[in-house]
XYZ file of N, CA and C in Angstrom:
396
model
N 126.128 109.176 58.215
C 125.774 109.388 59.606
C 125.634 108.067 60.350
N 125.179 107.036 59.648
C 125.042 105.731 60.292
C 126.404 105.233 60.755
N 127.412 105.393 59.909
C 128.750 104.919 60.248
C 129.417 105.777 61.320
N 129.010 107.026 61.458
C 129.633 107.936 62.417
C 129.311 107.562 63.856
N 128.236 106.841 64.089
C 127.835 106.452 65.439
C 128.635 105.241 65.885
N 129.748 105.487 66.538
C 130.651 104.410 66.928
C 130.054 103.503 68.014
N 129.189 104.036 68.866
C 128.590 103.233 69.915
C 127.533 102.270 69.385
N 127.179 102.421 68.130
C 126.079 101.686 67.525
C 126.546 100.961 66.260
N 127.772 100.464 66.264
C 128.395 99.993 65.029
C 127.761 98.748 64.415
N 127.030 97.968 65.186
C 126.471 96.744 64.604
C 124.948 96.815 64.458
N 124.417 98.014 64.324
C 122.964 98.140 64.236
C 122.430 97.694 62.880
N 121.134 97.474 62.816
C 120.498 96.949 61.603
C 120.622 97.906 60.422
N 120.548 99.198 60.682
C 120.644 100.178 59.585
C 122.011 100.109 58.917
N 123.068 99.973 59.714
C 124.418 99.883 59.148
C 124.594 98.601 58.356
N 124.070 97.518 58.880
C 124.177 96.244 58.179
C 123.430 96.300 56.844
N 122.263 96.915 56.830
C 121.501 97.053 55.590
C 122.240 97.948 54.601
N 122.821 99.038 55.104
C 123.610 99.927 54.251
C 124.780 99.170 53.627
N 125.486 98.390 54.430
C 126.616 97.609 53.916
C 126.169 96.625 52.840
N 125.041 95.949 53.063
C 124.530 95.008 52.057
C 124.180 95.725 50.756
N 123.492 96.847 50.889
C 123.099 97.600 49.687
C 124.305 98.132 48.927
N 125.286 98.649 49.659
C 126.494 99.157 49.000
C 127.250 98.027 48.309
N 127.359 96.892 48.996
C 128.050 95.746 48.408
C 127.390 95.281 47.126
N 126.081 95.203 47.122
C 125.363 94.764 45.916
C 125.491 95.793 44.796
N 125.411 97.068 45.132
C 125.560 98.109 44.107
C 126.959 98.088 43.515
N 127.973 97.963 44.369
C 129.352 97.912 43.879
C 129.576 96.677 43.016
N 128.995 95.547 43.425
C 129.181 94.296 42.688
C 128.586 94.379 41.284
N 127.498 95.085 41.138
C 126.840 95.189 39.840
C 127.397 96.299 38.952
N 128.255 97.123 39.497
C 128.779 98.272 38.742
C 129.964 97.878 37.866
N 130.218 98.718 36.897
C 131.418 98.603 36.067
C 132.257 99.840 36.336
N 133.555 99.668 36.307
C 134.471 100.747 36.657
C 135.425 101.020 35.498
N 136.036 102.184 35.529
C 137.047 102.553 34.547
C 138.379 102.683 35.272
N 139.369 101.922 34.809
C 140.694 101.934 35.429
C 141.680 102.626 34.486
N 142.320 103.715 34.931
C 143.285 104.399 34.067
C 144.610 103.628 33.974
N 145.211 103.705 32.805
C 146.511 103.062 32.607
C 147.293 103.796 31.517
N 148.583 103.529 31.473
C 149.467 104.033 30.422
C 150.031 102.848 29.659
N 150.225 103.024 28.375
C 150.936 102.004 27.613
C 152.416 102.348 27.683
N 153.216 101.356 28.038
C 154.651 101.539 28.208
C 155.418 100.602 27.292
N 156.680 100.915 27.097
C 157.578 100.019 26.384
C 158.771 99.759 27.292
N 158.921 98.494 27.711
C 160.018 98.116 28.591
C 160.873 97.092 27.864
N 162.104 97.486 27.577
C 163.043 96.635 26.832
C 162.437 96.152 25.524
N 161.741 97.054 24.852
C 161.159 96.745 23.558
C 159.842 95.982 23.604
N 159.361 95.650 24.793
C 158.102 94.927 24.923
C 157.022 95.863 25.459
N 155.800 95.678 24.952
C 154.680 96.496 25.420
C 154.265 96.060 26.816
N 153.942 97.045 27.630
C 153.484 96.789 28.999
C 152.420 97.815 29.358
N 151.728 97.539 30.429
C 150.708 98.455 30.925
C 151.148 98.965 32.293
N 151.117 100.275 32.465
C 151.428 100.889 33.747
C 150.158 101.391 34.408
N 149.910 100.929 35.624
C 148.723 101.359 36.357
C 149.006 102.635 37.133
N 147.995 103.430 37.304
C 148.096 104.626 38.130
C 147.997 104.188 39.582
N 148.868 104.707 40.425
C 148.861 104.362 41.844
C 148.753 105.645 42.658
N 147.966 105.590 43.706
C 147.841 106.703 44.641
C 148.272 106.213 46.011
N 148.811 107.119 46.817
C 149.206 106.771 48.172
C 148.343 107.541 49.152
N 147.755 106.827 50.092
C 146.950 107.437 51.140
C 147.885 108.169 52.094
N 147.645 109.445 52.311
C 148.517 110.244 53.181
C 148.431 109.841 54.648
N 147.318 109.278 55.056
C 147.137 108.929 56.459
C 147.880 107.642 56.812
N 147.594 106.544 56.081
C 148.193 105.261 56.440
C 149.231 104.759 55.444
N 149.525 105.552 54.426
C 150.554 105.252 53.419
C 150.245 104.028 52.563
N 148.993 103.541 52.592
C 148.603 102.435 51.723
C 148.534 102.914 50.282
N 148.935 102.045 49.377
C 148.831 102.353 47.954
C 147.525 101.772 47.425
N 146.857 102.536 46.581
C 145.599 102.105 45.984
C 145.591 102.451 44.505
N 144.742 101.753 43.773
C 144.563 102.003 42.347
C 143.236 102.733 42.180
N 143.236 103.881 41.505
C 141.977 104.608 41.337
C 141.064 103.945 40.315
N 139.776 103.981 40.612
C 138.725 103.521 39.704
C 137.726 104.654 39.558
N 137.099 104.721 38.399
C 136.134 105.785 38.162
C 134.818 105.193 37.689
N 133.723 105.823 38.105
C 132.404 105.342 37.737
C 131.967 105.840 36.368
N 132.572 106.923 35.908
C 132.241 107.448 34.580
C 133.375 108.343 34.081
N 133.313 108.690 32.815
C 134.378 109.480 32.190
C 134.459 110.888 32.774
N 133.341 111.432 33.218
C 133.358 112.776 33.797
C 134.159 112.817 35.092
N 134.018 111.780 35.918
C 134.825 111.691 37.142
C 136.311 111.591 36.787
N 136.612 110.778 35.790
C 137.997 110.619 35.350
C 138.548 111.939 34.817
N 137.787 112.630 33.982
C 138.241 113.899 33.408
C 138.501 114.949 34.479
N 137.706 114.956 35.539
C 137.921 115.941 36.598
C 139.123 115.580 37.468
N 139.532 114.321 37.464
C 140.654 113.869 38.276
C 142.004 114.025 37.575
N 142.060 113.632 36.351
C 143.358 113.487 35.697
C 144.029 114.823 35.397
N 145.331 114.809 35.555
C 146.132 115.985 35.242
C 146.887 115.767 33.937
N 146.843 114.555 33.437
C 147.623 114.186 32.271
C 146.717 113.514 31.254
N 146.814 113.904 30.019
C 145.936 113.355 28.975
C 146.479 112.035 28.401
N 147.577 111.522 28.937
C 148.183 110.306 28.392
C 147.462 109.029 28.820
N 146.650 109.101 29.847
C 145.999 107.904 30.362
C 144.890 107.424 29.446
N 144.737 106.115 29.400
C 143.617 105.476 28.721
C 142.776 104.807 29.789
N 141.600 104.356 29.407
C 140.695 103.736 30.368
C 140.408 102.289 29.993
N 140.472 101.432 30.985
C 140.190 100.018 30.816
C 138.918 99.697 31.606
N 137.862 99.223 30.927
C 136.643 98.860 31.668
C 136.894 97.619 32.533
N 136.432 97.667 33.765
C 136.608 96.557 34.703
C 135.297 96.308 35.419
N 134.975 95.031 35.639
C 133.826 94.746 36.482
C 134.320 94.257 37.841
N 133.436 94.186 38.770
C 133.763 93.887 40.160
C 134.489 92.554 40.313
N 134.028 91.521 39.622
C 134.632 90.192 39.742
C 136.092 90.208 39.292
N 136.405 90.958 38.260
C 137.796 91.044 37.791
C 138.688 91.701 38.837
N 138.137 92.656 39.585
C 138.910 93.324 40.631
C 139.282 92.345 41.740
N 138.407 91.393 42.025
C 138.667 90.405 43.078
C 139.841 89.513 42.708
N 139.975 89.188 41.423
C 141.014 88.254 40.972
C 142.292 88.932 40.489
N 142.292 90.237 40.394
C 143.435 90.969 39.855
C 144.646 90.852 40.783
N 145.789 90.548 40.207
C 147.025 90.506 40.991
C 147.492 91.946 41.163
N 147.524 92.383 42.403
C 147.897 93.764 42.696
C 149.403 93.902 42.861
N 149.939 95.050 42.459
C 151.364 95.290 42.695
C 151.687 95.250 44.190
N 152.901 94.891 44.521
C 153.327 94.789 45.911
C 153.081 96.111 46.646
N 152.576 96.013 47.849
C 152.317 97.194 48.663
C 150.970 97.847 48.396
N 150.194 97.267 47.485
C 148.878 97.805 47.148
C 147.825 96.953 47.822
N 146.869 97.600 48.500
C 145.859 96.793 49.192
C 144.484 96.857 48.551
N 144.319 97.636 47.489
C 143.020 97.684 46.845
C 142.837 98.885 45.954
N 141.646 99.442 45.996
C 141.243 100.474 45.053
C 140.575 101.626 45.790
N 140.392 102.724 45.088
C 139.591 103.833 45.595
C 138.693 104.282 44.447
N 137.395 104.380 44.722
C 136.430 104.764 43.692
C 136.280 106.278 43.702
N 136.414 106.884 42.543
C 136.273 108.328 42.342
C 137.089 109.154 43.334
N 138.424 108.993 43.294
C 139.253 109.813 44.182
C 139.063 111.286 43.832
N 139.031 112.103 44.826
C 138.849 113.528 44.594
C 137.408 113.968 44.773
N 136.461 113.032 44.668
C 135.076 113.401 44.951
C 134.555 112.476 46.056
N 134.021 111.324 45.716
C 133.481 110.411 46.725
C 134.587 109.718 47.523
N 135.665 109.332 46.856
C 136.807 108.644 47.480
C 136.381 107.463 48.350
N 135.691 106.516 47.751
C 135.242 105.330 48.471
C 136.347 104.281 48.431
N 136.843 103.922 49.607
C 137.895 102.913 49.713
C 137.310 101.538 49.421
N 138.042 100.744 48.650
C 137.574 99.419 48.254
C 138.739 98.429 48.348
N 139.041 97.945 49.572
C 140.126 96.971 49.718
C 139.792 95.682 48.970
N 140.806 95.022 48.445
C 140.574 93.798 47.692
C 140.006 92.704 48.591
N 140.337 92.715 49.866
C 139.767 91.723 50.786
C 138.248 91.882 50.878
N 137.761 93.118 50.846
C 136.313 93.372 50.869
C 135.661 92.844 49.596
N 136.310 93.095 48.459
C 135.785 92.625 47.170
C 135.650 91.106 47.192
N 136.664 90.431 47.691
C 136.635 88.965 47.756
C 135.525 88.467 48.678
N 135.304 89.142 49.815
C 134.225 88.750 50.725
C 132.866 88.900 50.057
N 132.679 90.011 49.346
C 131.404 90.228 48.653
C 131.196 89.142 47.615
N 132.228 88.814 46.841
C 132.109 87.796 45.799
C 131.833 86.420 46.410
N 132.469 86.104 47.533
C 132.215 84.821 48.199
C 130.769 84.740 48.680
N 130.278 85.829 49.231
C 128.901 85.866 49.727
C 127.916 85.698 48.591
N 128.162 86.371 47.492
C 127.263 86.318 46.341
C 127.301 84.953 45.679
N 128.468 84.329 45.631
C 128.630 83.065 44.916
C 128.362 81.830 45.769
N 127.960 82.012 47.031
C 127.654 80.855 47.869
C 126.468 80.106 47.284
N 126.571 78.783 47.204
C 125.404 78.033 46.710
C 124.261 78.130 47.712
N 123.071 78.252 47.202
C 121.899 78.337 48.063
C 121.532 76.942 48.536
N 121.020 76.862 49.748
C 120.639 75.572 50.321
C 119.496 74.972 49.498
N 119.585 73.676 49.300
C 118.530 72.977 48.551
C 117.389 72.680 49.518
N 116.314 73.400 49.369
C 115.193 73.250 50.301
C 114.226 72.142 49.892
N 114.454 71.534 48.734
C 113.525 70.521 48.227
C 114.166 69.137 48.223
N 114.787 68.727 49.314
C 115.436 67.417 49.380
C 114.435 66.344 49.654
């Protein structure tokens, strides 16, 4: 509801919500589905990709737990790779992919890689030395 109020987009409640969500996401671990592939005799990993119907952006699904993954998947061939937030910031994304979506099919929280990088930069900023 805080985000729905477009006339009030920079209010303190929204800013606090954004900070809390960013910190919670940063501390969480995610499960990324993948397939093991063989390309020209070499092992490779194939990531699951979803396309947003509205803006046609491609995203990689992430899951917060195995139950979310089990309710999403239609194919039992996928395996799960544990990922933490910092790894998502540094991950080289396939061309045309702008980020991730957490728990598609239920919460569907969009997580662009640019947002992940901003959160990591904010968290990793050195604190001012107050005892000079």
